[in-house]
XYZ file of C-alpha atoms in Angstrom:
262
model
C 1.424 17.773 10.266
C 2.143 20.638 8.120
C 0.898 21.234 4.574
C 4.336 22.438 3.599
C 5.917 18.907 4.145
C 6.744 16.807 0.975
C 5.161 13.354 1.398
C 5.192 10.099 -0.633
C 2.036 7.592 -0.998
C 2.881 4.206 -2.371
C 0.033 1.703 -2.810
C -0.151 -1.823 -4.473
C -3.044 -1.150 -6.483
C -4.794 1.799 -7.999
C -7.702 2.740 -5.826
C -6.104 2.091 -2.432
C -5.389 6.032 -2.391
C -9.390 6.558 -1.639
C -8.635 5.159 1.846
C -6.367 8.475 2.356
C -8.286 10.793 0.308
C -8.451 13.638 2.772
C -4.858 13.168 3.714
C -3.879 13.190 -0.005
C -5.871 16.487 -0.631
C -3.947 18.229 2.143
C -0.570 17.079 1.580
C -0.473 16.499 -2.312
C 1.899 13.420 -2.220
C 3.922 12.145 -5.107
C 2.067 8.750 -5.562
C 3.727 5.527 -6.568
C 1.473 2.645 -7.678
C 2.873 -0.960 -8.186
C 0.352 -2.473 -10.624
C -2.280 -1.385 -13.254
C -5.348 -2.843 -11.375
C -6.283 -4.872 -14.094
C -6.975 -7.958 -12.226
C -8.085 -11.360 -13.905
C -10.493 -9.560 -16.257
C -7.763 -7.302 -17.653
C -9.301 -3.819 -17.269
C -6.729 -1.297 -15.936
C -7.637 1.117 -13.319
C -4.673 3.113 -13.246
C -5.998 5.873 -15.401
C -8.726 6.472 -13.031
C -6.185 7.001 -10.230
C -4.287 9.258 -12.448
C -7.545 11.389 -12.771
C -7.966 11.264 -9.059
C -4.263 12.669 -8.474
C -4.928 15.584 -10.890
C -8.166 16.227 -8.848
C -6.212 16.355 -5.605
C -3.193 18.092 -6.529
C -0.954 14.839 -6.055
C 1.656 13.858 -8.674
C 2.894 10.506 -10.191
C 5.810 8.857 -9.126
C 8.534 7.043 -11.220
C 6.539 3.792 -11.296
C 2.897 4.190 -11.633
C 1.043 0.844 -12.775
C 3.838 -0.323 -15.032
C 3.192 -4.103 -14.275
C -0.103 -6.072 -14.552
C -1.606 -7.745 -11.704
C -1.312 -11.349 -13.573
C 2.609 -10.430 -14.005
C 3.071 -9.306 -10.475
C 1.495 -12.409 -9.077
C 3.397 -14.575 -11.515
C 6.479 -12.930 -10.516
C 5.909 -13.670 -6.900
C 5.016 -17.294 -7.499
C 8.359 -17.936 -9.596
C 10.158 -15.780 -6.944
C 11.378 -13.548 -9.673
C 11.793 -10.411 -7.790
C 13.633 -8.261 -10.109
C 10.735 -5.982 -10.853
C 10.076 -5.402 -7.185
C 13.624 -4.768 -6.345
C 13.689 -2.217 -9.060
C 10.877 -0.517 -7.603
C 12.714 -0.292 -4.269
C 15.673 1.214 -6.077
C 13.406 3.736 -7.772
C 11.675 4.635 -4.647
C 15.045 5.120 -2.702
C 16.410 7.321 -5.260
C 13.327 9.561 -5.094
C 13.350 9.754 -1.301
C 17.028 11.034 -1.490
C 16.205 13.342 -4.343
C 13.972 15.724 -2.260
C 13.418 16.788 1.355
C 10.792 14.076 1.982
C 9.263 14.257 5.499
C 7.484 10.952 5.290
C 6.009 8.169 3.320
C 2.783 6.400 3.491
C 1.682 3.131 2.289
C -0.154 -0.036 2.510
C -0.178 -1.980 5.888
C 1.233 -5.601 6.138
C -2.159 -7.342 6.846
C -1.951 -10.741 5.201
C -4.923 -9.981 3.273
C -3.264 -9.811 -0.381
C 0.232 -10.670 -1.360
C 0.817 -7.570 -3.311
C -0.337 -5.294 -0.590
C 2.399 -6.981 1.671
C 4.881 -6.826 -1.076
C 4.300 -3.085 -1.151
C 4.918 -2.765 2.307
C 8.158 -4.709 2.014
C 9.400 -2.500 -0.733
C 8.703 0.625 1.201
C 10.258 -0.407 4.181
C 13.635 -1.404 2.396
C 13.506 1.753 0.555
C 12.947 3.954 3.746
C 15.641 2.228 5.565
C 18.177 2.433 2.818
C 17.249 6.313 2.371
C 17.546 6.681 6.168
C 21.190 5.945 6.178
C 21.583 9.558 4.730
C 18.504 11.497 6.181
C 15.574 10.899 8.502
C 12.280 9.905 6.866
C 9.191 8.730 8.758
C 7.431 5.846 7.676
C 3.495 5.290 8.091
C 1.016 2.602 7.354
C -2.719 2.728 6.670
C -5.147 -0.299 6.767
C -7.145 -1.390 3.784
C -9.430 -3.814 5.701
C -12.055 -2.943 8.078
C -12.211 0.360 9.988
C -9.638 2.955 9.128
C -8.651 3.153 12.780
C -7.823 -0.310 13.787
C -8.663 -1.056 17.466
C -5.028 -2.467 17.971
C -3.264 0.701 16.653
C -5.419 3.233 18.430
C -3.723 6.312 19.985
C -0.171 5.181 19.057
C 2.472 7.755 19.591
C 3.328 9.938 16.732
C 0.338 8.699 14.633
C -1.647 10.847 12.297
C -5.374 11.240 12.615
C -7.535 13.375 10.272
C -11.213 13.904 11.038
C -12.601 14.992 7.796
C -15.125 17.940 7.503
C -18.248 17.679 5.700
C -16.966 18.958 2.339
C -13.760 16.957 2.265
C -15.737 13.999 3.424
C -18.317 14.384 0.435
C -15.768 14.639 -2.032
C -14.007 11.376 -0.689
C -17.369 9.483 -0.757
C -18.112 10.829 -4.283
C -14.682 9.873 -5.443
C -15.091 6.484 -4.030
C -18.774 5.545 -5.416
C -17.615 6.909 -8.759
C -14.258 5.133 -9.206
C -14.585 2.882 -12.174
C -14.108 -0.752 -11.548
C -14.389 -0.430 -7.527
C -18.053 0.078 -7.267
C -18.776 -3.409 -5.879
C -15.751 -3.275 -3.498
C -17.063 0.003 -2.315
C -20.482 -0.961 -1.703
C -19.363 -4.268 -0.012
C -17.176 -2.204 2.405
C -19.845 0.234 3.254
C -22.043 -2.980 4.001
C -19.834 -4.168 6.744
C -18.380 -1.080 7.987
C -20.347 2.079 9.066
C -19.921 4.861 6.231
C -19.174 7.475 9.037
C -16.070 5.538 10.173
C -14.429 6.454 6.919
C -14.615 10.382 7.876
C -11.465 9.295 9.927
C -8.117 8.733 8.107
C -5.379 7.211 10.472
C -1.821 6.702 9.756
C 0.425 4.989 12.187
C 4.249 4.603 12.388
C 5.434 1.445 10.717
C 7.613 -0.657 13.055
C 10.441 -2.670 11.717
C 8.794 -6.240 12.567
C 10.592 -9.541 12.429
C 8.328 -11.104 9.700
C 9.685 -14.676 10.517
C 7.416 -14.591 13.529
C 4.183 -13.663 11.594
C 1.485 -16.281 10.681
C 3.020 -18.964 12.901
C -0.314 -20.051 14.390
C -2.401 -19.390 11.107
C -2.244 -18.897 7.524
C -2.841 -15.430 6.175
C -6.121 -14.887 4.322
C -4.644 -14.795 0.907
C -3.444 -18.486 1.446
C -6.783 -19.547 2.484
C -8.360 -17.856 -0.227
C -5.863 -19.249 -2.680
C -6.462 -22.693 -1.584
C -10.284 -22.322 -2.273
C -9.643 -20.675 -5.798
C -7.248 -23.641 -6.606
C -10.016 -26.149 -5.563
C -12.506 -24.125 -7.835
C -10.186 -24.271 -10.760
C -9.558 -20.667 -10.913
C -5.783 -20.841 -9.780
C -3.135 -23.343 -10.463
C -1.010 -22.486 -7.484
C -1.368 -20.884 -4.122
C 0.808 -17.868 -3.207
C 2.306 -18.648 0.331
C 3.955 -16.248 2.976
C 6.920 -18.518 3.768
C 7.358 -19.702 0.547
C 7.169 -16.652 -1.624
C 6.981 -13.368 0.307
C 9.503 -14.283 3.155
C 12.342 -14.786 0.660
C 11.913 -11.394 -0.514
C 12.132 -9.846 2.764
C 15.190 -11.834 3.416
C 16.899 -10.782 0.047
C 15.996 -7.045 1.082
C 17.934 -7.507 4.189
C 21.186 -8.485 2.328
C 20.760 -6.583 -0.956
C 19.553 -3.177 0.036
C 18.358 -0.714 -2.627
C 21.139 0.836 -4.545
C 21.940 4.387 -3.683
C 24.303 6.268 -5.993
C 26.416 9.361 -5.392
C 24.654 11.339 -7.928
C 21.159 10.458 -6.259
C 22.430 11.786 -2.837
């Protein structure tokens, strides 16, 4: 991994970049963020991510928290994919406007529907851009240990072991990120802090998503059903009903690439 490479980071929510803080310091990517991270309470976190970018020398992408979490979830439920398709177009254009070596983004984990929508957007944009130039596509986990057992030692993976100074900066940034303190503490209760010294990026495969979740529901469906029963939600976002149609749409309506862009 050369520090001279131009890289891109795409995350669903502000704060995800903390998982790859050391990598971000080293490569200074252009960072794209789908939502403002306001959640149900309506307190946006995107400005905190903006401060973190300035601290690490990273830059903002063409979309950076332009849509609220509430609006994003409503769009998925109504299968109004225009905003997400527009992001795929914007990302494709950016990838072709510079000599980008690789893209890093949230993994497809079935934990949160917006995390998985982020992965669908990135996969579509990289695939469209790769018709003109090669761009590698990497994922990182947001759940559990940074180096999932199922992904260990994959060929062409990127593994960073942070030194004490970088690791201290990472943990300080995480513990002082407004709006995420509870999530950070909960993560450290179930996962040894030392494991976050490792940052692991693995090559993203072009999976057939129709084969996913055949035997069990993704976590966000089970959680959504609980929230509906508790009266917090009115409807459950479901993989086959709401996300898979967007994936299928992207197969036939790939992001637009203009002559001027390329």
